mmCIF file of C-alpha atoms in Angstrom:
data_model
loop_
_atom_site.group_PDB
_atom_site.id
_atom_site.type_symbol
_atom_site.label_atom_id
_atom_site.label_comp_id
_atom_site.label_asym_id
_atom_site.label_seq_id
_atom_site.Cartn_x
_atom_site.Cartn_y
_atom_site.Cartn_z
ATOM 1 C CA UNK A 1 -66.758 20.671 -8.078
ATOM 2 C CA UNK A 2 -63.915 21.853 -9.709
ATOM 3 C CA UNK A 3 -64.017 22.216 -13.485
ATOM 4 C CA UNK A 4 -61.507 20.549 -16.098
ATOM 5 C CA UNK A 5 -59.761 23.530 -16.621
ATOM 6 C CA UNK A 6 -59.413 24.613 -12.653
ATOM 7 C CA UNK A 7 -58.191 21.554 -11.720
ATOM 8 C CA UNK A 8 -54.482 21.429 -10.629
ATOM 9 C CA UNK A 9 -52.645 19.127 -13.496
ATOM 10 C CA UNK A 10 -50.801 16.419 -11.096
ATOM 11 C CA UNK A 11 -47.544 14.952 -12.566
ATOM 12 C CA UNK A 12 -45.985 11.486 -11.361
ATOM 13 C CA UNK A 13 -42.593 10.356 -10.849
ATOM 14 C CA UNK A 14 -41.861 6.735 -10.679
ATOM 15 C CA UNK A 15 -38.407 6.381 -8.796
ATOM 16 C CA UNK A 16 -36.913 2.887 -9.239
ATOM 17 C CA UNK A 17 -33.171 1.310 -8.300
ATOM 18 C CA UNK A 18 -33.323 -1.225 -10.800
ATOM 19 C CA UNK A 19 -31.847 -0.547 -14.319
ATOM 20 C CA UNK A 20 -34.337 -0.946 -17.140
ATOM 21 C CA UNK A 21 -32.104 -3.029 -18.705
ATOM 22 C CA UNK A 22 -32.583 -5.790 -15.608
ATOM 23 C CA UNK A 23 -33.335 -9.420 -16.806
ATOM 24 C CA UNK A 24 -36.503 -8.712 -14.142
ATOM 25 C CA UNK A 25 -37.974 -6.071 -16.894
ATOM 26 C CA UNK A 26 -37.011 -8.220 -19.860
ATOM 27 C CA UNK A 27 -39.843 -10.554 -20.725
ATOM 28 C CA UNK A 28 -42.470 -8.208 -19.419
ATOM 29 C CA UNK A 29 -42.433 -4.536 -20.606
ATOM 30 C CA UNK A 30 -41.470 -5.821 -24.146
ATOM 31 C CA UNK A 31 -44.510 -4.163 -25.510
ATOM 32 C CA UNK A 32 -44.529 -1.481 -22.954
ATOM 33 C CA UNK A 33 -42.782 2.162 -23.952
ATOM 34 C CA UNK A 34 -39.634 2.753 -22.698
ATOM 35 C CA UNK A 35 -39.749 5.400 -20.285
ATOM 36 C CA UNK A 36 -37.752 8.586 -20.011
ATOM 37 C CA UNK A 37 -34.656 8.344 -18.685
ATOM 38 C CA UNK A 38 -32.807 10.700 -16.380
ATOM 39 C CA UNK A 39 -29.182 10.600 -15.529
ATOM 40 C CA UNK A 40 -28.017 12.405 -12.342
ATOM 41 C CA UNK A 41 -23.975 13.449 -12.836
ATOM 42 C CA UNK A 42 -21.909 11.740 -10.315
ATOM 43 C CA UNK A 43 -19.818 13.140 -7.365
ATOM 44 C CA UNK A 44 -17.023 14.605 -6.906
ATOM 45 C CA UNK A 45 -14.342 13.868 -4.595
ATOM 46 C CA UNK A 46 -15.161 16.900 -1.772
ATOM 47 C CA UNK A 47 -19.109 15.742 -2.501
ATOM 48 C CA UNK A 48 -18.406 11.842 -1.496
ATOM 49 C CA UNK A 49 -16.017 12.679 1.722
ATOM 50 C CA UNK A 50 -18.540 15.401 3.012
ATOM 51 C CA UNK A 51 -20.683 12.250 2.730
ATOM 52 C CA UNK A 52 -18.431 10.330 4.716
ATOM 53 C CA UNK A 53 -17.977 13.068 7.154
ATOM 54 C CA UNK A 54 -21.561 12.128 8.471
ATOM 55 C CA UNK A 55 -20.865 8.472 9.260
ATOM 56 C CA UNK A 56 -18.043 8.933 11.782
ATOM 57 C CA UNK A 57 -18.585 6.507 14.574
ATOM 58 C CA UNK A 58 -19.554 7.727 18.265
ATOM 59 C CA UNK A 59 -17.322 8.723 20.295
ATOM 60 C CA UNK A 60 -14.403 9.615 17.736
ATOM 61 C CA UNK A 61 -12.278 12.599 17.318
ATOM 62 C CA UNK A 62 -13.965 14.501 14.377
ATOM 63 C CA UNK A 63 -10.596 16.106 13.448
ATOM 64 C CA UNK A 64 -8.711 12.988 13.286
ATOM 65 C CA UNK A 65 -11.642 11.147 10.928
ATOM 66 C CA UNK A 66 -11.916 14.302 8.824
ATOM 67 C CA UNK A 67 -7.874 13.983 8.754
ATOM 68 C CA UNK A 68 -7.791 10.498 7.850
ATOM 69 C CA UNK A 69 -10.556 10.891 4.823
ATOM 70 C CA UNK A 70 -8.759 14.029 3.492
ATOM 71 C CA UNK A 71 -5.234 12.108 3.600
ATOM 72 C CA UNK A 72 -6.019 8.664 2.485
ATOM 73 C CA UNK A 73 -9.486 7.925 1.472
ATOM 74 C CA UNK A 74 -9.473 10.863 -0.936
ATOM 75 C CA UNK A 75 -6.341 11.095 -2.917
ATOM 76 C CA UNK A 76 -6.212 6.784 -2.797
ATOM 77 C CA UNK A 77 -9.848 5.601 -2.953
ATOM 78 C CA UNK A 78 -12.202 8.090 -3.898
ATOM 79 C CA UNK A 79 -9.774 8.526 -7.352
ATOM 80 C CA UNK A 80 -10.683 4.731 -7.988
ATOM 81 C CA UNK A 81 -14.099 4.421 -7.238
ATOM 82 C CA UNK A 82 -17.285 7.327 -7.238
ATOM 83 C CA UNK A 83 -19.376 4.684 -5.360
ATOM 84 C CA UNK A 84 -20.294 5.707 -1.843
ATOM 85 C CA UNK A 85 -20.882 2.134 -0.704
ATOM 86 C CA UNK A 86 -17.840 1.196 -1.527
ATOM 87 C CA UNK A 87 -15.663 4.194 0.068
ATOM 88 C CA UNK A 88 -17.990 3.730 3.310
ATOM 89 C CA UNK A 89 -16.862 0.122 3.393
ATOM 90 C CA UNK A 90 -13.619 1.399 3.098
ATOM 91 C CA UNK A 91 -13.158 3.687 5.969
ATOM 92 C CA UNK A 92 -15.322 1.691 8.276
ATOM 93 C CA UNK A 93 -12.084 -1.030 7.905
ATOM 94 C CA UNK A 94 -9.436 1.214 7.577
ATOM 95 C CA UNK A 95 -9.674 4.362 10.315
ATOM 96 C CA UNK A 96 -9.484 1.933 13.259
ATOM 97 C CA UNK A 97 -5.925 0.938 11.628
ATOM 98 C CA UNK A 98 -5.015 4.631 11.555
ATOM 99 C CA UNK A 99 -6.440 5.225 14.810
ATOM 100 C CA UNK A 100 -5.074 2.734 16.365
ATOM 101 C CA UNK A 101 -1.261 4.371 17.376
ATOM 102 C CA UNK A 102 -3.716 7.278 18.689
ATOM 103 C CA UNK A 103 -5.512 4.666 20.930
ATOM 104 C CA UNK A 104 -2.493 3.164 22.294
ATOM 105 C CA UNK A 105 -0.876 6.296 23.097
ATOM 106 C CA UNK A 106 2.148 5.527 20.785
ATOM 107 C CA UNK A 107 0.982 8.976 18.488
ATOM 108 C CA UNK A 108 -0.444 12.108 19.653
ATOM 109 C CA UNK A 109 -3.891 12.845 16.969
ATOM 110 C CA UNK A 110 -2.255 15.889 16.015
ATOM 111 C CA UNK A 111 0.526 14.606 14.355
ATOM 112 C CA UNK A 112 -0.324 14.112 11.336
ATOM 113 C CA UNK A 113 2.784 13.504 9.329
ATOM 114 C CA UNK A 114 3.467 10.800 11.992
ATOM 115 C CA UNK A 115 0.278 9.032 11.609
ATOM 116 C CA UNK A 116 1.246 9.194 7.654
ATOM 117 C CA UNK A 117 4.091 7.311 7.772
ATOM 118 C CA UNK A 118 2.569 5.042 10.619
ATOM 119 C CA UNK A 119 0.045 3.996 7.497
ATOM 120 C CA UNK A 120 1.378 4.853 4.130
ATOM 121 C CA UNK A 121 2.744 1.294 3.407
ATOM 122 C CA UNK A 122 -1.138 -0.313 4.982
ATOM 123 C CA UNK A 123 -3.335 1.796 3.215
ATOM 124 C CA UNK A 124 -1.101 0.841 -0.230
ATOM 125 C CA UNK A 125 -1.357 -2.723 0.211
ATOM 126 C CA UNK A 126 -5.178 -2.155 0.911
ATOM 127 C CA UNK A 127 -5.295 -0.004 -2.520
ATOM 128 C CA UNK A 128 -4.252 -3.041 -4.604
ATOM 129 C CA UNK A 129 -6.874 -4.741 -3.376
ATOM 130 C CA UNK A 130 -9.217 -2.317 -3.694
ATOM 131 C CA UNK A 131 -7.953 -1.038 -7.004
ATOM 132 C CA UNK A 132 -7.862 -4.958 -8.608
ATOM 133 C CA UNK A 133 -12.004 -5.106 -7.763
ATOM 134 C CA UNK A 134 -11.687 -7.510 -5.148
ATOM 135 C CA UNK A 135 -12.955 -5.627 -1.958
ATOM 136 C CA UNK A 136 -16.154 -6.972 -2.875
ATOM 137 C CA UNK A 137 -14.593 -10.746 -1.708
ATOM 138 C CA UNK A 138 -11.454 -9.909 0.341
ATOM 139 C CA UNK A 139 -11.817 -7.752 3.359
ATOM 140 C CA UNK A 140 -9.214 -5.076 3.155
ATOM 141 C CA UNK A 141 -8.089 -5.460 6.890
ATOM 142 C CA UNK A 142 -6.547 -8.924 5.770
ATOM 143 C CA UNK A 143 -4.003 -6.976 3.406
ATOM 144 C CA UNK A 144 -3.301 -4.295 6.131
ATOM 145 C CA UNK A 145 -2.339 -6.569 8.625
ATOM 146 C CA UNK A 146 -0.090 -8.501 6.416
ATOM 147 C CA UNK A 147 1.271 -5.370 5.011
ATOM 148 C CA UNK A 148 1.551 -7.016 1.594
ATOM 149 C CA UNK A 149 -0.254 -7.621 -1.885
ATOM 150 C CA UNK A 150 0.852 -11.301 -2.201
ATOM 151 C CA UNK A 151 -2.486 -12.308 -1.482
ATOM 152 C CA UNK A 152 -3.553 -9.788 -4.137
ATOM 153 C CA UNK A 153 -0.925 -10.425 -6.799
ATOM 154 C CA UNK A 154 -2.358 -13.605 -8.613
ATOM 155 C CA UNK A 155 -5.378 -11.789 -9.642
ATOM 156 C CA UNK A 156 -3.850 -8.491 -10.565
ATOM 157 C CA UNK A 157 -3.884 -7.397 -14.424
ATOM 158 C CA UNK A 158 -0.845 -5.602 -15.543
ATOM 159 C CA UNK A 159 -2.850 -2.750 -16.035
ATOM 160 C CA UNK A 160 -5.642 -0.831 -13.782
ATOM 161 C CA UNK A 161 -8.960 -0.648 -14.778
ATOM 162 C CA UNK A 162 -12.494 0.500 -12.459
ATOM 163 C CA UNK A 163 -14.289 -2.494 -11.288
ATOM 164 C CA UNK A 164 -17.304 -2.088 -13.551
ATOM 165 C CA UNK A 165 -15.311 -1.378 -16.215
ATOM 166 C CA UNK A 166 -14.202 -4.892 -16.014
ATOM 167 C CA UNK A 167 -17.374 -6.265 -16.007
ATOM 168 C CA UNK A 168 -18.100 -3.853 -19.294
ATOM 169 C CA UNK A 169 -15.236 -5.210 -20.878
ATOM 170 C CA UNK A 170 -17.156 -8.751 -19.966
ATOM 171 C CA UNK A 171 -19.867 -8.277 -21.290
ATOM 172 C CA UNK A 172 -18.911 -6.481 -24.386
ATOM 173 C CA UNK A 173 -17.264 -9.793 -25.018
ATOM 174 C CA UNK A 174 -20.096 -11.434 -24.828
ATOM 175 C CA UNK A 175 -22.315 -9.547 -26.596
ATOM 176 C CA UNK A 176 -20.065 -9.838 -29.136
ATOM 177 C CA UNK A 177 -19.686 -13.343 -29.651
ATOM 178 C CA UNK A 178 -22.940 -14.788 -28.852
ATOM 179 C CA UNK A 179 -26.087 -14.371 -31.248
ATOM 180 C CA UNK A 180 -28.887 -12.478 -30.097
ATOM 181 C CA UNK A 181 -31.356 -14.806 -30.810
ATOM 182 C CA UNK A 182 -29.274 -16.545 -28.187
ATOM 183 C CA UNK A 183 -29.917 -13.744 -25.544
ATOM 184 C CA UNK A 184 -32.823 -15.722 -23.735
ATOM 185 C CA UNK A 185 -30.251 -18.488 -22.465
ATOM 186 C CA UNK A 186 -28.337 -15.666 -20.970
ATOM 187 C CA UNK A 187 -31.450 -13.507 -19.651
ATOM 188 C CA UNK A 188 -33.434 -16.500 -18.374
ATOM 189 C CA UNK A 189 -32.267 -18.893 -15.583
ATOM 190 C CA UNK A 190 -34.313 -21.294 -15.843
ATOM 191 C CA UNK A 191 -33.329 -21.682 -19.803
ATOM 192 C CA UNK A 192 -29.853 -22.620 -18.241
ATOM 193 C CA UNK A 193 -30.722 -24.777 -15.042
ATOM 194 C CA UNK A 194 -30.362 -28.078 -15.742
ATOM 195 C CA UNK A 195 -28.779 -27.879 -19.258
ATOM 196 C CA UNK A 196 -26.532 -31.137 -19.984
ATOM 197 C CA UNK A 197 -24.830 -31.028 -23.351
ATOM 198 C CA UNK A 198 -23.728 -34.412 -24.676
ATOM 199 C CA UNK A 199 -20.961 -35.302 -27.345
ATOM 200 C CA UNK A 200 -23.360 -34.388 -30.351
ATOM 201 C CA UNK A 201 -24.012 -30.585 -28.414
ATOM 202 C CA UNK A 202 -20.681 -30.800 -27.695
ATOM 203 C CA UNK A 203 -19.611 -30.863 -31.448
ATOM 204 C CA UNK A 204 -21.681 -28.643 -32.418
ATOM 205 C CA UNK A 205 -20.566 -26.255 -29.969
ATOM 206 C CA UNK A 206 -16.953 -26.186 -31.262
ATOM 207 C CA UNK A 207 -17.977 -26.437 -34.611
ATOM 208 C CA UNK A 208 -20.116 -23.148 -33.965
ATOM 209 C CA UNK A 209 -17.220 -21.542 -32.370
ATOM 210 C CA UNK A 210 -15.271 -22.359 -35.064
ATOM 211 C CA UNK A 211 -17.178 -20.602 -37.559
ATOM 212 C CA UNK A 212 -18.008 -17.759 -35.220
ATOM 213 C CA UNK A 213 -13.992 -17.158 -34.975
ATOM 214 C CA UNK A 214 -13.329 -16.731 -38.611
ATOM 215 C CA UNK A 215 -16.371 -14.548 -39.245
ATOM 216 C CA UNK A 216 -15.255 -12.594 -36.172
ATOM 217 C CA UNK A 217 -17.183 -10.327 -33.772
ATOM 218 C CA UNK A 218 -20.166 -8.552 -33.982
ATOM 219 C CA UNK A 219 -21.589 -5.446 -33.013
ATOM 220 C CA UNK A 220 -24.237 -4.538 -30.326
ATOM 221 C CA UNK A 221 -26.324 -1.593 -28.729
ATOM 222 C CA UNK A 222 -25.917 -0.013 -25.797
ATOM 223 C CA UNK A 223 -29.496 -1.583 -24.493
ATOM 224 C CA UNK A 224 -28.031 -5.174 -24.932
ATOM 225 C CA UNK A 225 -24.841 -4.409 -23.517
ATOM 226 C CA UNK A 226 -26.404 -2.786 -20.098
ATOM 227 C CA UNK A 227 -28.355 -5.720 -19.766
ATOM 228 C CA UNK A 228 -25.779 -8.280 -20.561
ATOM 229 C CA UNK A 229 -23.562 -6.173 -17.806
ATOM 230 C CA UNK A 230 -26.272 -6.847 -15.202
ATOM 231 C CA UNK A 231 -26.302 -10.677 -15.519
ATOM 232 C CA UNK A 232 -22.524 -11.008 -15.328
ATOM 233 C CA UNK A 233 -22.752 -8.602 -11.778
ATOM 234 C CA UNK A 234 -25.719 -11.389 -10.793
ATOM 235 C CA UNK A 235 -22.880 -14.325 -11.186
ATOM 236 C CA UNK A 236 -20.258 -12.764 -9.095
ATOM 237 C CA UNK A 237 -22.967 -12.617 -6.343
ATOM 238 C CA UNK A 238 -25.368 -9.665 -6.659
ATOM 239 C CA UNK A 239 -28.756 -10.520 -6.400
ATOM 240 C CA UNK A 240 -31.869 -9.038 -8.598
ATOM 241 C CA UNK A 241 -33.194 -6.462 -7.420
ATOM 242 C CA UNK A 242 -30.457 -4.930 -5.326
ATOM 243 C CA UNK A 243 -30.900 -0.976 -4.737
ATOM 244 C CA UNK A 244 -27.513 -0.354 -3.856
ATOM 245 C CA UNK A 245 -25.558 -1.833 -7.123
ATOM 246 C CA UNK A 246 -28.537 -0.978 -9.493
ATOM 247 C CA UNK A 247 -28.259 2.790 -8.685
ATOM 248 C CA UNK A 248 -24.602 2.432 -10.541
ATOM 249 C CA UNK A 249 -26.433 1.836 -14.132
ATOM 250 C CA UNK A 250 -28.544 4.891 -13.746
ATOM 251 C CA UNK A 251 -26.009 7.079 -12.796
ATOM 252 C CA UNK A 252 -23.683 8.782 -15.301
ATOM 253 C CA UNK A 253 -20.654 6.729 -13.935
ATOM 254 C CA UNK A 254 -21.436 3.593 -16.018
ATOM 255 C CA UNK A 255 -21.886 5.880 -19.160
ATOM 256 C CA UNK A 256 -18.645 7.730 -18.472
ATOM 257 C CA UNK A 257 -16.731 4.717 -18.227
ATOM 258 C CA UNK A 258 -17.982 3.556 -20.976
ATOM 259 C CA UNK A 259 -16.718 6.733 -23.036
ATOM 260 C CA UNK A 260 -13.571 5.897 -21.616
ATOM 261 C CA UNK A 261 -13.615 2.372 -22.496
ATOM 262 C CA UNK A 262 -14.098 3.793 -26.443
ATOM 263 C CA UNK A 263 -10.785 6.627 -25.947
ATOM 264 C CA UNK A 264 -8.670 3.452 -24.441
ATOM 265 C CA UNK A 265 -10.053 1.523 -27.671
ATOM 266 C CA UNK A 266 -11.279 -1.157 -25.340
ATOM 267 C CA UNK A 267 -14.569 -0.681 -27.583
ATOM 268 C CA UNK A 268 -15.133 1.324 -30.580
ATOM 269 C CA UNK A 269 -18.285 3.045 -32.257
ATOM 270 C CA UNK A 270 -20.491 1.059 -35.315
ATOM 271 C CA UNK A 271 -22.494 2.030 -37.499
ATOM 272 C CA UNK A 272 -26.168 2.355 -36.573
ATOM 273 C CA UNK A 273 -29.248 4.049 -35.608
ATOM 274 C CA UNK A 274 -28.656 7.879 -34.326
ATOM 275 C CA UNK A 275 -31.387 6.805 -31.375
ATOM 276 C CA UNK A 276 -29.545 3.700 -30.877
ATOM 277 C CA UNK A 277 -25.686 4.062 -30.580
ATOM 278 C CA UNK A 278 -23.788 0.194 -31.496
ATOM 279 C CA UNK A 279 -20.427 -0.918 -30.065
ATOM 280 C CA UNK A 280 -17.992 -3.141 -31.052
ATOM 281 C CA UNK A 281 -15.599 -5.114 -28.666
ATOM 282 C CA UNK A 282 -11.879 -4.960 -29.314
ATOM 283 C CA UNK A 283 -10.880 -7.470 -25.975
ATOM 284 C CA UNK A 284 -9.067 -10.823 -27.347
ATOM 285 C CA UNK A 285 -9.911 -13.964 -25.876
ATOM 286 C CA UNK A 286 -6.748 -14.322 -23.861
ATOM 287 C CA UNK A 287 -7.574 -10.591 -22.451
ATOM 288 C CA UNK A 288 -11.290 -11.965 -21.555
ATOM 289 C CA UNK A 289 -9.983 -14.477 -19.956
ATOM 290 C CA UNK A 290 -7.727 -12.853 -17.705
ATOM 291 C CA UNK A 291 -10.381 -9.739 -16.848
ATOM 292 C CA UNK A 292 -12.670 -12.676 -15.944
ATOM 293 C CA UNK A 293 -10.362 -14.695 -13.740
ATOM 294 C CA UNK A 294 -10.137 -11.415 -12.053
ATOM 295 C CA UNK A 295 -13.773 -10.600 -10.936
ATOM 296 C CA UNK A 296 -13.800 -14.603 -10.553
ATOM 297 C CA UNK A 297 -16.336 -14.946 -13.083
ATOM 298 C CA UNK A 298 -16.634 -18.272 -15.256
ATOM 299 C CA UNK A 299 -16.712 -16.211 -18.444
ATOM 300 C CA UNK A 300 -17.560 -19.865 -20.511
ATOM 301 C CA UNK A 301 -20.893 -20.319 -18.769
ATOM 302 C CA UNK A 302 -21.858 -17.116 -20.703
ATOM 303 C CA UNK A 303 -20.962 -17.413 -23.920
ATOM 304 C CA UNK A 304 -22.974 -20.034 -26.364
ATOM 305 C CA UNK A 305 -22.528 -19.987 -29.778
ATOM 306 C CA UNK A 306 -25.170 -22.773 -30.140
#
């Protein structure tokens, strides 16, 4: 027997893929301590298509995939998004598009300059879509074949933003406008399911939202805001847990766009706690609106002011 003192000391890592800030964490580590958190930085561009170099499909010309990635995925998509899944979805819909005058003869795979021009004006139309957050509901091949962003256009803002930036915006919003003692009606389902409101709720509602306008928004920390970010990704269709969008809020990507959110004045820094940083949201209602008819989310089931 070893003694106390010749004993190796053993150290354990708990790995998870679902943010702390999860509505599946909320009600039952309340009393627990949070636990050290450790935020791996994000790649770069060369980083996420050597990635990509790895998937190429059997059979395929390794040159003319490598090509394709180093003309089009990186300078268009890989600027927009730092999200593997999401370039990987990407290229699996796009290369046979730019592969396909190689295919059919029409383009010899060394050409490069023709294959270009052959798929400039696709992989542009397929950006808009991309870039307006909506590859997660349109598949991109639809705007390649027609060659065209009218499909695209009537969810567009007039400016360009990351995807979950938009849903930061969101939920800044929301934070900022609804109570926290109002929180559990957001965080819990079944607090929601089933909720009728009749003319007297009804009243009181715009009533509340009455007074809420003229005292104007409040602020909120970065905890409340993380979680109130993961319930608005849950109502455009993620589910809880999901590994592969829960990685995003431990990754310094979600930070970093937050920092950008503050030097576009999107949000701005309160006053608070020096362990506890607090936001306030600068979005208008008509700009919520629009950012939310965007994603497609129904930004009024989310805000309660009663």
């Amino acid at each position: 027997m070893w003694s106390a003192s010749e004993r190796a000391n053993v150290g354990l890592i708990l790995i998870s893929q679902v943010a702390w800030g999860c509505n599946a964490f909320e009600f039952d580590t309340q009393r627990c301590r949070r636990p050290h958190m450790i935020h791996f930085p994000g790649y770069k561009i060369q980083d996420l298509l050597k990635i990509l170099e790895l998937s190429i499909p059997a059979k395929e010309d390794v040159r003319l995939y490598n090509q394709f990635l180093q003309t089009f995925i990186g300078p268009m998509f890989a600027r927009c998004s730092s999200r593997i899944e999401d370039l990987q979805r990407v290229t699996q819909q796009l290369y046979p598009e730019y592969s396909r005058p190689v295919r059919e003869g029409r383009i010899q795979a060394g050409q490069s300059q023709q294959l270009y021009t052959a798929f400039k004006d696709k992989a542009t139309a397929a950006r808009a879509a991309f870039e307006s957050g909506l590859h997660n509901q349109l598949v991109l091949t639809d705007a390649v074949t027609s060659r065209g962003t009218s499909a695209v256009q009537e969810h567009v803002l007039d400016f360009e933003l990351p995807f979950a930036s938009k849903f930061l915006l969101l939920a800044a919003y929301v934070c900022s406008r609804n109570k926290p003692a109002l929180d559990r009606r957001l965080f819990d389902p079944s607090s929601r399911a089933g909720r009728r409101r009749g003319a007297m709720a009804s009243d009181k509602q715009a009533e509340s939202a009455a007074e809420a306008k003229l005292r104007g928004p409040h602020s909120f920390p970065l905890e409340r805001l993380m979680a109130t970010y993961w319930e608005l990704r849950y109502a455009q269709g993620d589910t809880c847990p999901n590994a592969e969008e829960h990685r995003d809020a431990q990754s310094a990507d979600v930070f970093l766009q937050i920092s950008s959110l503050v030097s576009l004045r999107f949000l701005s820094q309160a006053e608070g706690e020096l362990d506890e940083p607090k936001y306030a949201c600068n979005v208008s209602d008509e700009l919520a609106e629009r950012i939310a008819k965007n994603v497609r989310v129904s930004l009024k089931d989310f805000v309660f002011y009663v």
